[in-house]
Coordinates of C-alpha atoms in Angstrom, one line a residue:
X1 CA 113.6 82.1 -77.0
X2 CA 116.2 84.3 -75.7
X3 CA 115.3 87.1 -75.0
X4 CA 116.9 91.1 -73.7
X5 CA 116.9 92.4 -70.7
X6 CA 115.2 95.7 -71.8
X7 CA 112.2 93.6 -73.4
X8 CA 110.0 90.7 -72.4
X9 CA 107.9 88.7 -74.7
X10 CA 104.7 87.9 -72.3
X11 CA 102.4 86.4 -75.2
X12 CA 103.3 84.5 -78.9
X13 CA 100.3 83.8 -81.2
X14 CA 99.9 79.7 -81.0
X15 CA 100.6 79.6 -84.9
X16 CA 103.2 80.0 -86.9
X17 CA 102.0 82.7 -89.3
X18 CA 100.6 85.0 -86.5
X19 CA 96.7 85.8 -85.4
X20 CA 94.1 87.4 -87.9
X21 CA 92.1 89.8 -86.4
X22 CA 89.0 87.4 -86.5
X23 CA 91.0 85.4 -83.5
X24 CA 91.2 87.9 -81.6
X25 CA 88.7 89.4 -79.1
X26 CA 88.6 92.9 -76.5
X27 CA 87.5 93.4 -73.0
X28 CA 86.5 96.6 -72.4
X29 CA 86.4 97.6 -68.6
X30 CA 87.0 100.9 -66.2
X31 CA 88.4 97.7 -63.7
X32 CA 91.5 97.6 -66.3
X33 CA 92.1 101.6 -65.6
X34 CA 95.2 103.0 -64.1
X35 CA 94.7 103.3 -60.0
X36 CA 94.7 107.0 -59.0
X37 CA 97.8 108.0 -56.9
X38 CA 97.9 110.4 -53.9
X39 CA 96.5 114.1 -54.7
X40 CA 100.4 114.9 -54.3
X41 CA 101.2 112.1 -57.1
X42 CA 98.7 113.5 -59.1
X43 CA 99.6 116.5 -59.1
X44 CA 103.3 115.3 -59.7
X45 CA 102.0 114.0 -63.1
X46 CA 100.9 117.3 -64.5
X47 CA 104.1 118.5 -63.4
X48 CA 106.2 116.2 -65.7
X49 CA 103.5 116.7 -68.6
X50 CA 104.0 120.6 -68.4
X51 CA 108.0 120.2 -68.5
X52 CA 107.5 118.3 -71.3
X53 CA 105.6 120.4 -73.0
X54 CA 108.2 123.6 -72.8
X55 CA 110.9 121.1 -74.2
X56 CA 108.5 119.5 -76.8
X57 CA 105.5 121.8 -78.2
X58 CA 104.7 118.9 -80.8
X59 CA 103.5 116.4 -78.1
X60 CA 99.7 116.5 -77.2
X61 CA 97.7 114.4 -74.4
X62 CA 95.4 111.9 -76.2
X63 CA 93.5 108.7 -74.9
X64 CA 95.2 105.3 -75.6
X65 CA 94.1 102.1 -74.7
X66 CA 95.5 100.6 -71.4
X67 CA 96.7 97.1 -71.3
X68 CA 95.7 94.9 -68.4
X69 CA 96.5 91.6 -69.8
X70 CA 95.8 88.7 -72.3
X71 CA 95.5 85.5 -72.8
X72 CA 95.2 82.8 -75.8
X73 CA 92.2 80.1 -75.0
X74 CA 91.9 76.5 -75.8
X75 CA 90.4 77.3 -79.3
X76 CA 93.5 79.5 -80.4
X77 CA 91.3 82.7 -79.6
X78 CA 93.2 85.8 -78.0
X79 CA 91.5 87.7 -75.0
X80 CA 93.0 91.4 -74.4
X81 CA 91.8 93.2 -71.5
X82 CA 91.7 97.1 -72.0
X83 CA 91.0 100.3 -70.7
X84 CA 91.5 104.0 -71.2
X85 CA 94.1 105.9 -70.5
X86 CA 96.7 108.7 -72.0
X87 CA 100.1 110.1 -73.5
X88 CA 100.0 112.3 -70.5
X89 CA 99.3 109.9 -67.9
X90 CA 101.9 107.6 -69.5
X91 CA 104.8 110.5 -69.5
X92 CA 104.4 110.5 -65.6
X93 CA 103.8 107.3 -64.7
X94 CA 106.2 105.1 -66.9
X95 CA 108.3 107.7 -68.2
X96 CA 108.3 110.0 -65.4
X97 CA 112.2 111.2 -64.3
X98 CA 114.0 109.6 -61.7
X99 CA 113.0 106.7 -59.3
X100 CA 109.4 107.2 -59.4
X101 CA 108.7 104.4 -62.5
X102 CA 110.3 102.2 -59.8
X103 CA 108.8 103.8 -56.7
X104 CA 105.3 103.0 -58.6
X105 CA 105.7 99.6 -59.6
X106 CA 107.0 98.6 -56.1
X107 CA 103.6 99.9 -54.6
X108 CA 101.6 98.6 -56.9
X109 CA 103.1 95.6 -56.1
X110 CA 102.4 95.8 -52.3
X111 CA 99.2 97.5 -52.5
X112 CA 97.8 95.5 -55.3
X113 CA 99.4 92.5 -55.7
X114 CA 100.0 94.0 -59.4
X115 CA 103.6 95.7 -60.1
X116 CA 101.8 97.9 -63.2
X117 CA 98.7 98.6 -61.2
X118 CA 99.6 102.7 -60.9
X119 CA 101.2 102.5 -64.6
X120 CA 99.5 104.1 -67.9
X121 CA 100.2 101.2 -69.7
X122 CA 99.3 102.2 -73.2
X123 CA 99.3 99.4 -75.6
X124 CA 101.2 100.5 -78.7
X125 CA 101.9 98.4 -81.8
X126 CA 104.9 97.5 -84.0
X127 CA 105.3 96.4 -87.4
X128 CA 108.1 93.5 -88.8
X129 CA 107.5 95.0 -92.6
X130 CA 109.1 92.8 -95.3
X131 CA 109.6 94.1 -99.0
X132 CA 108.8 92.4 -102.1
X133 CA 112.3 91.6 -102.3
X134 CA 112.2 90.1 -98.7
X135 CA 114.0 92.6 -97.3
X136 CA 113.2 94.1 -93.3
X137 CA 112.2 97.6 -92.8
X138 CA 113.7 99.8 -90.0
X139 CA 113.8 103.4 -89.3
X140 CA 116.4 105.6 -87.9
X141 CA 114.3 107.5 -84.8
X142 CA 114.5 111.6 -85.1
X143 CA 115.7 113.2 -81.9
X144 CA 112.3 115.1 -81.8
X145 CA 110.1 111.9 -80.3
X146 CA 109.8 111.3 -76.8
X147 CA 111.9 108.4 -76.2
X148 CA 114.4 105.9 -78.1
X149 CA 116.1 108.7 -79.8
X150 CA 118.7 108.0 -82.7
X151 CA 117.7 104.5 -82.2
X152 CA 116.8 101.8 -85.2
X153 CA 113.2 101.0 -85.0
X154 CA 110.1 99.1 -86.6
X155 CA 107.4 101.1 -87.8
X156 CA 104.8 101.9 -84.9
X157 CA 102.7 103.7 -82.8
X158 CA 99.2 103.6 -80.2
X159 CA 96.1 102.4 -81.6
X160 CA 93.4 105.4 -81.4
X161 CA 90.5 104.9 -79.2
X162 CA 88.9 107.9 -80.4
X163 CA 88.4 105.8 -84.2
X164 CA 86.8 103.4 -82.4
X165 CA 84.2 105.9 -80.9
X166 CA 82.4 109.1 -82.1
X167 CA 82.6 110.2 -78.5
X168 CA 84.8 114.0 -77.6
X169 CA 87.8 113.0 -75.8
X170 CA 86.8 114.4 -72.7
X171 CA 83.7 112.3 -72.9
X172 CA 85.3 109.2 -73.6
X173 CA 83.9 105.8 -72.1
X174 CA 85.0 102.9 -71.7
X175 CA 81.8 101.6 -71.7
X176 CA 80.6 103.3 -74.5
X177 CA 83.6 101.4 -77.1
X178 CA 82.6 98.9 -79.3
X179 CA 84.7 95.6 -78.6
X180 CA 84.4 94.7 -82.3
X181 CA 85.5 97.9 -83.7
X182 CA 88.6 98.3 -80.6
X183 CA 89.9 94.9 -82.1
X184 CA 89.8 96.6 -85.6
X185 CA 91.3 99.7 -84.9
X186 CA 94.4 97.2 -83.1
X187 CA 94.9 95.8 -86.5
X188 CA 94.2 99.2 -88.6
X189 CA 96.2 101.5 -86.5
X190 CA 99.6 99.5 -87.2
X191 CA 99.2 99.8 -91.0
X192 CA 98.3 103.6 -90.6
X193 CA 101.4 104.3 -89.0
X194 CA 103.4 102.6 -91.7
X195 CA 101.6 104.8 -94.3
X196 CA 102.1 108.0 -92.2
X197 CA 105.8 106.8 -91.0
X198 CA 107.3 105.3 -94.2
X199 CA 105.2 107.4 -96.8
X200 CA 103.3 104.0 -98.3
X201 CA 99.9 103.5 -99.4
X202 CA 97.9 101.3 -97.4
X203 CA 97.0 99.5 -100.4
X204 CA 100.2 97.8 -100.9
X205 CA 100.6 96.2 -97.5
X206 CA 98.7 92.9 -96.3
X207 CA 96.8 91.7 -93.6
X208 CA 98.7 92.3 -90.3
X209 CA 98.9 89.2 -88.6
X210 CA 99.5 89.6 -84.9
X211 CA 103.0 88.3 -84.0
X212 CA 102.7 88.5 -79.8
X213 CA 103.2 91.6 -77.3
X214 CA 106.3 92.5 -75.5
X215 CA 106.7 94.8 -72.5
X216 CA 109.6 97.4 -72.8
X217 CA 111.5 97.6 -69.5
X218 CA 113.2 100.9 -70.3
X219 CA 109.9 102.6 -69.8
X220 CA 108.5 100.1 -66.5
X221 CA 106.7 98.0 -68.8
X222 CA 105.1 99.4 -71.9
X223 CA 103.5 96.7 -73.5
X224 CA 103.5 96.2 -77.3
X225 CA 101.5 94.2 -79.5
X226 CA 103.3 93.3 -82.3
X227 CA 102.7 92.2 -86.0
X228 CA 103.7 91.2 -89.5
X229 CA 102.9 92.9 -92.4
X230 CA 104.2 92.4 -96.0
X231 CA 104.7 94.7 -98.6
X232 CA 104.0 94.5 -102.5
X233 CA 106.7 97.0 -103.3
X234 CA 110.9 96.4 -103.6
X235 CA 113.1 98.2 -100.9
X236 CA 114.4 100.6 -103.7
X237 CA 110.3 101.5 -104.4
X238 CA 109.8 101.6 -100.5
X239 CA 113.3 104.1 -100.4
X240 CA 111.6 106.3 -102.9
X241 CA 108.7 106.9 -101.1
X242 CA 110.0 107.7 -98.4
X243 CA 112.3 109.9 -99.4
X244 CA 109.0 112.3 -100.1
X245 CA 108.3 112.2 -96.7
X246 CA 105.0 111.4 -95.3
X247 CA 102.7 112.7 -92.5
X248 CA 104.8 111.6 -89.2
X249 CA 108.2 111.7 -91.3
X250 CA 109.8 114.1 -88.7
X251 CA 109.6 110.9 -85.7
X252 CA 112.8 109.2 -88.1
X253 CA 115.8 110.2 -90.2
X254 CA 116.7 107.6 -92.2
X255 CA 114.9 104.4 -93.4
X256 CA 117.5 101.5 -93.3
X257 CA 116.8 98.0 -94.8
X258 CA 118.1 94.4 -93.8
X259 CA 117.8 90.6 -95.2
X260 CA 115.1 88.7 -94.1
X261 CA 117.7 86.1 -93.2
X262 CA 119.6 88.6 -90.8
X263 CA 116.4 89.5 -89.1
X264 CA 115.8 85.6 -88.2
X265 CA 119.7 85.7 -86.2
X266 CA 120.1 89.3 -86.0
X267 CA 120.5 89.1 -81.8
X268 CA 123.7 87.5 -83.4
X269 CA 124.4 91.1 -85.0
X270 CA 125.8 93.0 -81.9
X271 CA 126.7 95.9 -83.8
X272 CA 123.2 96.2 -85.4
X273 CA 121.4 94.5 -82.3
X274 CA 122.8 97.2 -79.5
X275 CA 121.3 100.3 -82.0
X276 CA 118.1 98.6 -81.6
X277 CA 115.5 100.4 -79.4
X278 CA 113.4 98.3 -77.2
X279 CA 110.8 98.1 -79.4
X280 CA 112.4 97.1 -82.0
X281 CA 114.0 94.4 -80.3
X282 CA 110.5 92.9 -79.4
X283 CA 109.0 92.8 -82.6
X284 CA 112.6 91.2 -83.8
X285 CA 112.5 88.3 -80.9
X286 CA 108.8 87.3 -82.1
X287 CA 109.8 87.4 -86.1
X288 CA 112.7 84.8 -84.9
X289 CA 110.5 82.8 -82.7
X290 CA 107.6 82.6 -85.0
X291 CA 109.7 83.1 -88.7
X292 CA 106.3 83.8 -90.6
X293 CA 106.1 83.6 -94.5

């Protein structure tokens, strides 16, 4: 597979059509947290969440799931390791300004043995979304989100730990999540943000099948489970319905839509391939490796 240097594909389901959530299995643990910093790196983190909160009111801290690693066994089954941690923590940790990402992941590395050991991590998810008319779905991204601005990407998002759990947020377990009910709000969350992103019912999309995850280098490793999801309507049904905008319609601009056959060579595409945000470009290397129907 060749692959980008702004992405990494660390994992690709061992069949051709992806994993169904029934192969796939969660370990819940406070071991798979983030390792607390210095009191003054600490404190540097509410520092970058309060500047981003002046130049963004819309954002708002919320637990997400932190990835510590998986792994498919001999029987085809996929093991993800998880714990908790949150938008803030991942704005000053991976997306934090300057050389600090860097300055992290070096002393993870030497304290830990582990590069993303002082990272947030979240695990988001991604969507490769073919039409009825086999085209691909991509989405022009507003200037309003956090990161990848202007740039083309799949639908997507963070799975919700808080579905998972009836718990407040500021009482929030790890111990206290389901494993069972983690794995289905994985697979949920990434056809909820297709309905909120692209304005389409739930109802018309399939059963994601889980395509692989990626890490994102241009922000120090986010990983990103990504999947494949197909859709009962045309693109020209898809465009109408989005054009009446849906809940989390102000994250893009513009829905764009390319052949199925393009997406399988579309690294070939520089024009196309270099508006691609990271993301995107993950979820597009497993669609070519694994070309499901």
């Amino acid at each position: 597979m060749e692959e980008d240097n702004e992405v990494t594909v660390i994992l690709v389901a061992p069949c051709r059509q992806g994993l169904p959530q029934e192969s796939v299995r969660v370990e819940l643990s406070t071991r798979y947290g983030r390792r607390t910093l210095s009191e003054s790196d600490e404190q540097d983190i509410e520092v970058v969440w309060q500047d981003r909160l002046r130049g963004n009111p819309r954002i708002f801290d919320a637990p997400k799931f932190r990835f510590s690693g998986a792994e498919v066994d001999s029987a085809g089954l996929l093991g993800i390791r998880l714990g908790l941690t949150g938008y803030r923590d991942y704005l000053g940790t991976n997306l934090a300004p300057g050389e600090k990402p860097a300055h992290l992941r070096r002393w993870g590395l030497t304290v830990c043995d582990d590069p993303q050991a002082y990272l947030a991590d979240p695990l988001g998810v991604g969507a490769v979304l073919c039409t009825r008319d086999n085209r691909l779905v991509l989405l022009h991204r507003s200037h309003s989100v956090a990161e990848a601005q202007g740039l083309l990407d799949v639908p997507g998002g963070h799975p919700e730990p808080l579905v998972a759990n009836d718990a407040l947020v500021d009482k929030l377990c790890v111990e206290d999540l389901q494993p069972e009910l983690v794995v289905q709000e994985i697979f949920h969350s990434v056809l909820a943000e297709i309905r909120d992103e692209v304005n389409l019912p739930i109802q018309c999309l399939s059963t994601p099948c889980l395509m692989g995850i990626v890490r994102n280098w241009t922000s120090m490793g986010r990983p990103s489970a990504d999947f494949f999801v197909r859709c009962d309507l045309s693109s020209e049904e898809i465009l109408q319905h989005y054009q009446q905008g849906g809940v989390e319609a102000h994250e893009s601009t513009d829905i764009m839509f390319i052949d199925r056959e393009l997406g399988l060579t579309l690294q070939n595409d520089r024009e196309i391939w270099r508006q691609l945000c990271p993301s995107a470009k993950g979820a597009m290397l497993l669609f070519t490796e694994l070309q499901p129907k």
